[in-house]
Coordinates of C-alpha atoms and ligand atoms in Angstrom, one line a residue:
M276 CA -169.5 44.0 20.1
K277 CA -166.4 42.7 21.9
K278 CA -165.6 44.5 25.1
I279 CA -162.0 44.5 26.2
P280 CA -161.6 43.2 29.8
Q281 CA -159.3 44.6 32.4
Y282 CA -156.9 42.4 34.5
L283 CA -157.8 43.3 38.1
A284 CA -156.9 41.4 41.3
G285 CA -155.9 38.5 39.1
E286 CA -159.1 38.2 37.2
F287 CA -159.9 39.2 33.6
V288 CA -163.1 41.2 34.2
Q289 CA -165.5 43.5 32.4
S290 CA -165.5 47.1 33.6
Q291 CA -168.5 48.6 35.2
T292 CA -167.9 51.9 33.5
Q293 CA -170.4 53.8 31.3
N294 CA -167.5 55.3 29.4
W295 CA -166.2 53.3 26.4
I296 CA -163.8 54.1 23.6
D297 CA -164.1 52.6 20.1
L298 CA -161.2 50.5 19.0
T299 CA -160.9 50.5 15.2
N300 CA -158.9 48.6 12.6
P301 CA -156.8 51.3 10.9
A302 CA -157.0 49.6 7.5
T303 CA -160.8 49.8 7.4
N304 CA -161.9 52.0 10.3
E305 CA -164.4 49.4 11.4
V306 CA -165.0 49.3 15.1
I307 CA -163.6 46.0 16.3
A308 CA -164.1 46.4 20.1
K309 CA -164.9 48.7 22.9
V310 CA -162.2 49.9 25.4
P311 CA -163.3 50.7 28.9
C312 CA -162.2 53.8 30.9
A313 CA -161.6 52.3 34.3
T314 CA -163.8 53.6 37.1
P315 CA -162.3 55.2 40.2
E316 CA -163.2 52.0 42.1
E317 CA -161.4 49.9 39.6
M318 CA -158.3 52.1 39.8
R319 CA -158.5 51.8 43.6
L320 CA -158.7 48.0 43.4
A321 CA -155.8 47.8 41.0
I322 CA -153.6 49.9 43.3
D323 CA -154.7 48.2 46.5
K324 CA -154.3 44.7 45.2
A325 CA -150.8 45.6 43.7
G326 CA -149.8 46.9 47.1
E327 CA -151.1 43.8 48.9
M328 CA -149.4 41.4 46.5
F329 CA -146.1 43.3 46.8
Q330 CA -145.8 42.0 50.4
S331 CA -145.6 38.4 49.2
W332 CA -144.0 38.9 45.8
K333 CA -140.9 40.7 47.2
E334 CA -140.3 37.7 49.5
T335 CA -140.5 35.2 46.6
P336 CA -136.9 33.9 45.9
V337 CA -135.2 35.6 43.0
S338 CA -134.7 32.3 41.3
E339 CA -138.5 31.6 41.4
R340 CA -139.1 35.1 39.9
A341 CA -136.5 34.4 37.2
R342 CA -138.2 31.1 36.4
V343 CA -141.5 32.9 35.7
M344 CA -139.7 34.9 33.1
L345 CA -138.2 31.8 31.6
R346 CA -141.6 30.2 31.2
Y347 CA -143.0 33.5 29.9
Q348 CA -140.3 33.7 27.3
A349 CA -141.1 30.2 26.1
L350 CA -144.8 30.9 26.0
L351 CA -144.4 34.2 24.1
K352 CA -142.2 32.3 21.5
E353 CA -144.9 29.6 21.2
H354 CA -147.6 32.2 20.7
H355 CA -145.4 34.6 18.7
D356 CA -147.4 34.6 15.4
E357 CA -150.8 34.6 17.1
I358 CA -149.8 37.7 19.1
A359 CA -148.4 39.3 16.0
E360 CA -151.7 38.7 14.2
I361 CA -153.7 40.4 17.0
L362 CA -151.2 43.3 16.8
S363 CA -151.6 43.6 13.1
Q364 CA -155.4 43.8 13.4
E365 CA -155.4 46.7 15.8
T366 CA -152.3 48.7 14.5
G367 CA -152.5 47.9 10.8
K368 CA -148.8 46.9 10.9
T369 CA -147.7 44.3 8.3
F370 CA -147.3 40.8 9.7
D371 CA -143.6 40.9 9.3
D372 CA -143.3 44.2 11.2
A373 CA -145.8 43.0 13.9
K374 CA -143.6 39.9 14.4
G375 CA -140.6 42.2 14.9
D376 CA -142.5 44.2 17.5
V377 CA -143.3 41.0 19.5
W378 CA -139.7 39.6 19.1
R379 CA -138.1 42.8 20.4
G380 CA -140.3 42.4 23.5
I381 CA -139.4 38.7 23.9
E382 CA -135.7 39.7 24.0
V383 CA -136.4 41.9 27.1
V384 CA -138.2 39.0 28.8
E385 CA -135.1 36.8 28.1
H386 CA -133.0 39.5 29.7
A387 CA -135.3 39.8 32.7
A388 CA -134.7 36.1 33.4
N389 CA -131.1 37.1 34.3
V390 CA -132.4 39.2 37.2
A391 CA -130.4 37.5 39.9
S392 CA -127.0 38.5 38.6
M393 CA -128.3 42.1 37.9
M394 CA -129.5 42.4 41.5
M395 CA -126.2 41.5 43.0
G396 CA -125.0 44.1 45.5
E397 CA -121.4 44.8 46.6
T398 CA -119.4 43.7 49.6
V399 CA -116.2 45.0 51.2
E400 CA -114.7 43.2 54.2
N401 CA -112.9 45.2 56.9
V402 CA -114.0 48.7 56.0
A403 CA -112.8 49.4 59.6
R404 CA -111.5 47.1 62.3
E405 CA -114.0 44.2 62.5
V406 CA -116.5 46.1 60.4
D407 CA -117.9 44.9 57.0
T408 CA -120.2 46.6 54.6
H409 CA -122.5 45.0 52.0
S410 CA -125.3 46.4 49.8
W411 CA -128.5 44.8 48.8
I412 CA -130.7 45.8 45.9
Q413 CA -134.4 45.8 47.0
P414 CA -137.6 46.4 45.0
L415 CA -139.5 49.7 45.3
G416 CA -143.2 48.5 45.6
V417 CA -146.0 49.3 43.2
C418 CA -144.8 50.5 39.8
A419 CA -146.9 51.7 36.9
G420 CA -146.4 51.9 33.2
I421 CA -148.2 54.0 30.5
T422 CA -147.5 53.0 27.0
P423 CA -148.0 54.4 23.4
F424 CA -149.8 52.9 20.5
N425 CA -146.9 52.3 18.2
F426 CA -145.3 49.2 19.9
P427 CA -148.1 47.5 21.8
A428 CA -146.0 44.4 22.5
M429 CA -142.5 45.6 22.8
I430 CA -143.0 48.7 25.0
P431 CA -145.2 47.0 27.7
L432 CA -142.5 44.2 27.6
W433 CA -139.8 46.9 28.2
M434 CA -141.6 47.6 31.5
F435 CA -143.4 45.0 33.5
P436 CA -141.1 42.0 33.1
M437 CA -138.1 44.0 34.4
A438 CA -140.1 45.6 37.2
I439 CA -141.7 42.3 38.3
A440 CA -138.5 40.3 38.0
C441 CA -136.9 42.8 40.4
G442 CA -139.7 42.0 43.0
N443 CA -142.1 44.8 42.3
T444 CA -145.8 44.6 41.4
F445 CA -147.0 46.5 38.3
I446 CA -150.0 48.3 36.9
L447 CA -150.0 48.7 33.1
K448 CA -152.2 51.3 31.4
P449 CA -151.7 50.5 27.7
S450 CA -152.6 52.8 24.8
E451 CA -156.4 52.9 24.3
Q452 CA -155.7 52.7 20.6
D453 CA -154.4 49.1 20.7
P454 CA -155.0 47.3 24.0
M455 CA -155.8 43.8 22.7
T456 CA -152.1 42.9 22.3
P457 CA -151.2 43.9 25.9
M458 CA -154.2 41.9 27.2
R459 CA -152.9 38.8 25.4
L460 CA -149.5 39.5 27.0
A461 CA -151.1 39.6 30.4
E462 CA -153.0 36.3 29.8
L463 CA -149.8 34.5 28.9
F464 CA -148.0 36.1 31.9
E465 CA -150.6 34.4 34.2
Q466 CA -150.2 31.1 32.3
A467 CA -146.4 31.4 32.8
G468 CA -147.1 31.2 36.6
A469 CA -147.1 34.8 37.6
P470 CA -149.1 34.9 40.8
K471 CA -152.5 36.7 40.4
G472 CA -152.3 40.4 41.3
V473 CA -148.6 40.8 40.5
L474 CA -149.6 42.4 37.2
Q475 CA -152.8 44.5 36.7
V476 CA -154.0 46.0 33.5
V477 CA -156.3 49.0 33.5
H478 CA -157.6 51.0 30.5
G479 CA -158.4 54.6 29.8
G480 CA -156.7 57.9 29.2
K481 CA -155.7 61.0 31.1
E482 CA -158.1 60.5 34.0
Q483 CA -156.8 57.0 34.8
V484 CA -153.2 58.1 34.2
D485 CA -153.7 60.9 36.7
V486 CA -154.7 58.5 39.4
L487 CA -151.5 56.6 38.9
L488 CA -149.4 59.8 38.9
T489 CA -150.9 61.1 42.1
D490 CA -151.7 58.1 44.3
P491 CA -149.0 57.8 47.1
A492 CA -149.0 54.0 46.9
V493 CA -147.5 54.1 43.4
K494 CA -143.7 54.5 43.7
A495 CA -142.5 54.7 40.1
I496 CA -143.9 55.6 36.8
S497 CA -142.5 54.5 33.4
F498 CA -144.0 56.4 30.5
V499 CA -143.5 56.2 26.7
G500 CA -145.4 58.6 24.4
S501 CA -145.4 62.1 22.9
V502 CA -143.5 65.1 24.1
P503 CA -146.3 67.2 25.7
V504 CA -147.7 64.2 27.6
G505 CA -144.1 63.0 28.5
R506 CA -143.3 66.4 30.0
Y507 CA -146.6 66.4 31.9
I508 CA -146.0 62.9 33.2
Y509 CA -142.5 63.8 34.4
E510 CA -143.5 67.0 36.1
T511 CA -146.7 65.6 37.7
G512 CA -145.1 62.3 38.8
T513 CA -142.0 63.9 40.3
S514 CA -144.0 66.6 42.0
H515 CA -145.8 63.7 43.7
M516 CA -142.4 62.4 44.8
K517 CA -142.3 59.5 42.5
R518 CA -139.5 58.1 40.5
V519 CA -140.3 58.8 36.8
Q520 CA -138.7 57.7 33.5
S521 CA -140.4 59.4 30.6
F522 CA -139.5 58.5 27.0
A523 CA -140.9 61.1 24.6
G524 CA -141.0 62.1 20.9
A525 CA -138.1 62.2 18.5
K526 CA -136.8 63.5 15.2
N527 CA -133.9 61.3 14.0
H528 CA -131.3 62.4 11.5
M529 CA -129.2 60.2 9.2
V530 CA -126.0 61.7 7.9
I531 CA -124.9 60.5 4.5
M532 CA -121.2 61.1 3.7
P533 CA -120.2 61.1 0.0
D534 CA -117.9 58.1 0.6
A535 CA -120.8 55.9 1.8
D536 CA -122.1 52.9 -0.2
K537 CA -124.9 54.5 -2.2
Q538 CA -127.1 51.4 -2.5
Q539 CA -126.8 50.7 1.3
V540 CA -127.8 54.3 1.9
I541 CA -130.8 54.2 -0.3
N542 CA -132.0 50.9 1.2
A543 CA -131.5 52.1 4.7
L544 CA -133.3 55.4 4.1
V545 CA -136.3 53.9 2.5
G546 CA -136.8 51.2 5.2
A547 CA -136.1 53.5 8.2
S548 CA -138.3 56.3 7.0
V549 CA -141.4 54.7 5.8
G550 CA -141.3 51.3 7.7
A551 CA -144.2 51.0 10.1
A552 CA -145.6 54.1 8.2
G553 CA -143.0 56.2 9.9
Q554 CA -144.6 55.6 13.3
R555 CA -141.5 54.6 15.1
C556 CA -139.7 56.8 17.7
M557 CA -136.4 55.7 16.0
A558 CA -137.6 56.2 12.4
I559 CA -135.3 58.3 10.3
S560 CA -137.2 61.4 9.4
V561 CA -134.3 63.7 8.3
A562 CA -131.6 62.7 5.8
V563 CA -128.6 65.1 5.9
F564 CA -126.6 64.7 2.6
V565 CA -123.1 66.0 3.0
G566 CA -121.5 67.5 -0.2
A567 CA -121.8 65.5 -3.3
A568 CA -124.0 62.8 -1.6
Q569 CA -127.0 65.0 -2.5
E570 CA -126.7 63.8 -6.1
W571 CA -128.2 60.5 -4.9
I572 CA -131.6 62.1 -4.1
P573 CA -133.2 61.3 -7.5
E574 CA -132.3 57.6 -7.0
L575 CA -133.7 57.7 -3.5
K576 CA -136.9 59.2 -5.0
D577 CA -137.1 56.3 -7.5
A578 CA -136.7 53.7 -4.8
M579 CA -139.3 55.3 -2.5
A580 CA -141.8 55.6 -5.3
K581 CA -141.8 51.8 -5.7
V582 CA -142.9 51.3 -2.1
R583 CA -146.6 51.0 -1.2
P584 CA -148.7 50.6 1.8
G585 CA -151.2 47.8 2.2
A586 CA -153.1 45.4 4.4
W587 CA -151.3 43.5 7.1
N588 CA -151.4 40.2 5.2
D589 CA -150.5 41.6 1.8
S590 CA -147.0 40.3 1.3
G591 CA -146.3 43.0 -1.3
A592 CA -147.0 45.9 1.1
S593 CA -144.0 47.5 2.8
Y594 CA -146.1 49.1 5.6
G595 CA -149.6 49.6 6.8
P596 CA -151.9 52.6 7.5
V597 CA -151.3 55.3 10.1
I598 CA -153.2 54.6 13.4
S599 CA -156.2 56.9 13.0
P600 CA -158.0 59.3 10.7
K601 CA -156.8 62.1 13.0
A602 CA -153.2 60.9 12.6
K603 CA -153.6 60.9 8.8
E604 CA -155.1 64.4 8.8
R605 CA -152.2 65.7 10.9
V606 CA -149.6 64.1 8.6
E607 CA -151.3 65.5 5.5
A608 CA -151.6 68.9 7.1
L609 CA -147.8 68.9 7.8
I610 CA -147.1 67.8 4.2
A611 CA -149.1 70.9 3.1
T612 CA -147.0 73.2 5.3
G613 CA -143.8 71.8 3.7
E614 CA -145.0 72.8 0.3
A615 CA -146.3 76.2 1.5
Q616 CA -143.0 77.0 3.3
G617 CA -140.8 76.3 0.2
A618 CA -139.5 72.8 0.4
T619 CA -139.5 70.7 -2.8
L620 CA -142.1 68.0 -2.7
L621 CA -140.6 65.1 -4.7
L622 CA -143.2 62.5 -3.7
D623 CA -146.6 63.3 -2.3
G624 CA -148.3 60.6 -0.2
R625 CA -151.5 62.5 0.2
N626 CA -154.8 61.1 -1.2
C627 CA -153.3 57.6 -1.2
T628 CA -155.6 54.7 -1.9
V629 CA -155.3 51.0 -1.5
D630 CA -157.4 48.6 -3.6
G631 CA -160.2 47.0 -1.7
L632 CA -159.6 49.1 1.5
P633 CA -161.1 52.5 0.6
D634 CA -161.6 53.6 4.2
G635 CA -158.1 53.0 5.6
N636 CA -155.8 55.7 7.0
W637 CA -153.4 55.4 4.1
V638 CA -150.5 57.8 3.5
G639 CA -148.1 57.1 0.6
P640 CA -144.3 57.5 0.8
T641 CA -143.5 61.2 0.9
L642 CA -140.2 62.8 0.1
F643 CA -139.1 66.4 0.5
S644 CA -135.8 68.0 -0.6
N645 CA -134.4 71.5 0.1
V646 CA -135.7 71.4 3.6
T647 CA -134.4 74.0 6.1
A648 CA -134.4 74.1 9.9
D649 CA -137.1 76.8 10.2
M650 CA -139.8 74.7 8.4
D651 CA -142.5 72.8 10.3
V652 CA -141.7 69.6 8.4
Y653 CA -138.3 69.8 10.1
K654 CA -139.4 71.0 13.5
E655 CA -142.4 68.8 14.1
E656 CA -142.4 65.0 14.7
I657 CA -144.6 64.1 11.7
F658 CA -145.0 60.4 12.7
G659 CA -145.9 59.4 9.2
P660 CA -144.0 58.0 6.1
V661 CA -142.4 61.3 5.3
L662 CA -138.6 61.8 4.7
T663 CA -137.1 65.3 4.6
C664 CA -133.8 65.8 2.9
M665 CA -131.4 68.6 3.9
N666 CA -127.9 69.5 2.7
A667 CA -124.7 70.2 4.6
D668 CA -121.3 71.3 3.2
D669 CA -119.3 69.1 5.6
L670 CA -119.6 66.8 8.6
G671 CA -119.1 69.6 11.1
E672 CA -122.2 71.4 9.7
A673 CA -124.3 68.2 9.9
I674 CA -123.2 67.6 13.5
K675 CA -124.1 71.2 14.4
L676 CA -127.6 70.8 12.9
I677 CA -128.3 67.6 14.9
N678 CA -126.8 69.0 18.1
E679 CA -129.1 72.1 17.8
S680 CA -132.2 69.8 17.6
P681 CA -134.2 69.7 20.8
Y682 CA -134.5 65.9 20.4
G683 CA -131.9 63.3 21.1
N684 CA -133.3 59.8 20.6
G685 CA -131.4 58.3 17.7
T686 CA -129.1 59.2 14.8
S687 CA -126.9 57.5 12.3
I688 CA -124.1 58.1 9.9
F689 CA -123.4 56.2 6.7
T690 CA -119.7 56.4 5.7
N691 CA -116.7 54.3 4.9
H692 CA -114.4 56.6 6.7
G693 CA -113.4 55.5 10.2
G694 CA -112.3 59.0 11.2
A695 CA -115.6 60.5 10.2
A696 CA -117.5 57.8 12.0
R697 CA -115.4 58.3 15.1
R698 CA -115.8 62.0 15.1
F699 CA -119.6 61.7 14.7
Q700 CA -120.1 59.2 17.6
H701 CA -117.9 61.3 19.8
E702 CA -119.4 64.8 19.2
I703 CA -123.0 64.0 18.5
E704 CA -125.4 64.9 21.4
V705 CA -127.8 62.1 20.8
G706 CA -128.3 59.0 23.0
Q707 CA -128.3 56.2 20.4
V708 CA -126.0 56.3 17.5
G709 CA -125.8 54.0 14.5
I710 CA -122.8 53.7 12.2
N711 CA -124.0 52.3 8.9
V712 CA -127.0 51.1 11.0
P713 CA -130.1 53.3 10.4
I714 CA -132.2 52.3 13.5
P715 CA -129.8 51.6 16.3
V716 CA -132.2 50.3 19.0
P717 CA -129.9 48.6 21.6
L718 CA -130.5 45.0 22.6
P719 CA -131.7 44.6 26.2
F720 CA -128.3 43.9 27.8
F721 CA -127.7 47.6 27.0
S722 CA -130.3 50.2 27.8
F723 CA -132.6 52.3 25.5
T724 CA -130.8 55.7 26.1
G725 CA -132.6 58.6 24.5
W726 CA -131.3 62.1 25.4
K727 CA -132.5 65.7 25.6
G728 CA -136.2 66.3 24.8
S729 CA -136.6 62.6 23.9
F730 CA -136.2 61.5 27.5
Y731 CA -137.0 63.0 30.9
G732 CA -135.5 61.2 33.9
D733 CA -132.2 59.5 34.9
Q734 CA -132.4 55.8 34.4
H735 CA -133.4 54.4 31.1
A736 CA -135.4 51.3 29.9
Y737 CA -134.2 47.7 30.2
G738 CA -130.6 46.6 30.9
K739 CA -128.8 47.5 34.1
Q740 CA -130.4 51.0 34.1
A741 CA -133.9 49.4 34.4
V742 CA -132.8 47.4 37.5
R743 CA -131.6 50.7 39.1
F744 CA -134.8 52.4 38.2
Y745 CA -137.0 49.7 39.7
T746 CA -135.0 49.2 42.9
E747 CA -133.5 50.8 45.9
T748 CA -130.0 50.1 47.3
K749 CA -129.6 49.3 50.9
T750 CA -126.2 49.5 52.4
V751 CA -125.5 47.5 55.6
T752 CA -122.5 48.2 57.9
S753 CA -122.0 45.5 60.5
R754 CA -119.6 44.8 63.3
W755 CA -119.3 41.5 65.1
F756 CA -117.2 41.9 68.2
S757 CA -114.4 39.6 69.0
S758 CA -113.2 39.5 72.6
E759 CA -109.7 41.0 72.0
A760 CA -110.6 44.0 69.8
T761 CA -113.7 45.1 71.7
S762 CA -113.3 48.8 72.7
S763 CA -114.4 49.8 76.2
E764 CA -114.7 53.4 75.2
A765 CA -117.6 55.4 73.6
N766 CA -116.8 56.8 70.1
F767 CA -117.8 60.4 69.8
S768 CA -116.5 60.8 66.2
I769 CA -118.3 59.8 63.0
Q770 CA -115.2 57.9 61.9
L771 CA -115.5 54.1 62.0
R772 CA -112.9 52.6 64.3
Ligands
NAD144 P1 -149.4 59.7 23.5 O1 -148.6 60.6 24.2 O2 -150.6 60.3 22.8 O3 -150.0 58.6 24.4 C1 -149.2 57.8 25.2 C2 -149.9 57.3 26.4 O4 -150.3 58.4 27.2 C3 -151.2 56.6 26.1 O5 -151.3 55.5 27.0 C4 -152.3 57.6 26.4 O6 -153.5 57.0 26.8 C5 -151.7 58.4 27.5 N1 -152.1 59.8 27.4 C6 -152.5 60.6 26.3 N2 -152.7 61.8 26.7 C7 -152.6 61.9 28.0 C8 -152.7 63.0 28.9 N3 -153.0 64.2 28.6 N4 -152.4 62.8 30.2 C9 -152.0 61.5 30.6 N5 -151.9 60.5 29.8 C10 -152.1 60.7 28.5 O7 -148.5 59.0 22.4 P2 -148.9 58.0 21.2 O8 -149.5 58.8 20.1 O9 -149.7 56.8 21.7 O10 -147.5 57.5 20.8 C11 -146.6 58.1 19.9 C12 -145.6 58.9 20.5 O11 -144.8 58.1 21.4 C13 -144.6 59.6 19.5 O12 -144.4 60.9 19.9 C14 -143.3 58.7 19.7 O13 -142.1 59.3 19.3 C15 -143.4 58.4 21.1 N6 -142.6 57.2 21.4 C16 -141.4 57.4 22.0 C17 -140.6 56.3 22.3 C18 -139.2 56.5 23.0 O14 -138.6 55.6 23.4 N7 -138.7 57.8 23.1 C19 -140.9 55.0 21.9 C20 -142.2 54.9 21.3 C21 -143.0 56.0 21.1

């Protein structure tokens, strides 16, 4: 049985642990590899080596750091399909979707290659007589990232390229449910010329994460995952005086105005709700039909009924299995609550089968109408191919519903009315808004800006905010005396003269 290595002190090595987790293919539930839980000694080695390497990496010229990212970007592109295939094996994502996962990560690496211009400080000459001030942006030290299962290429690539381009060293603890993709990313990073020890990859779960959260040598923690873990990471990391950005769960609404283009709405809802088996933090899980738009629900049902899950290399499949039998059980249990609590189950994805793959974690497309805000299918993040439909009398009622949600990752409106779109984007209390765009994930020159219960912290992922997150600002005030202006008196005031 294949054992997943760790990347420690610049070597891909087997763990000495006795504690291994099974890695399964979600389409078959066959065990495809064993994932180690790093020992305390291995965690120590990762942190110590990252600390040691920081001393030389921070002195590496910014243009050299940028060139590593340029070479990395080229290598990732060259190996794009191969990485996507590994990703499909361990997540069950369709090949097309897996390629998208890799591509959105490559875009961040491209952006990280611009690091020099993003790390420019500011200068003002003559802030007082013969006094000048300039600021520098300097790296923090050892940073760590803890990533979820649902984007094993994109989310690690949100983190370590930006942190390392800024001059930090990085320890990645990827999801134990799909670590093969991040390991391949690490191999290619070394091939791109990243010095050994700048990036370390350790495996495991809570025990290993707790080491990163509490060790004083780790200065910053980037986390992406579920709400309860995200809160725990933020509270524990900050109470250990670390900088923390914690991206958590979501429940994303799409508002459908009656003046929208019906076919565009149906296409967007089907793709954004069941794509990736609904396992996206920006998936649309709630459709809010305003007024007469609810008459389109039967056509939405017909379109969703045609969609089917399947194997990663089945070109007719729209999406793959959910990640584990436990995830499937949870999704099916939530579907049962919807029925029990009075929602109308228009399409039931339970007991779904796929020919030739009887043991996969399949859930068929599921559609509810007449959902209300007190139902579990509305309140819980289902993380499965389930779309819940609600009705609102007008746009104001739809906005109120969304603003009362504890989550604030993404939302969208479909309309042809500029005034409605403008009001929506202005009043909505959600960090990422799409107008006739169902999944508005910003490209990396912006930042990924979830709000409310979907994000704990101040500075978001990638873009300028990531540079602020992974750096400190140092402000230098200097005076060079010229003979005429030199004062002969002591200055007892705080004012610069
Ligand atoms: P998860 O919270 O179960 O796991 C995320 C990471 O935390 C993994 O590496 C895991 O090993 C670790 N972990 C799990 N339990 C832990 C604990 N008790 N203490 C410390 N670490 C722990 O999340 P998941 O199921 O892998 O991912 C799905 C979730 O991630 C969904 O809720 C989804 O919305 C969210 N997500 C959010 C975003 C975003 O940008 N807001 C993006 C992607 C995914």
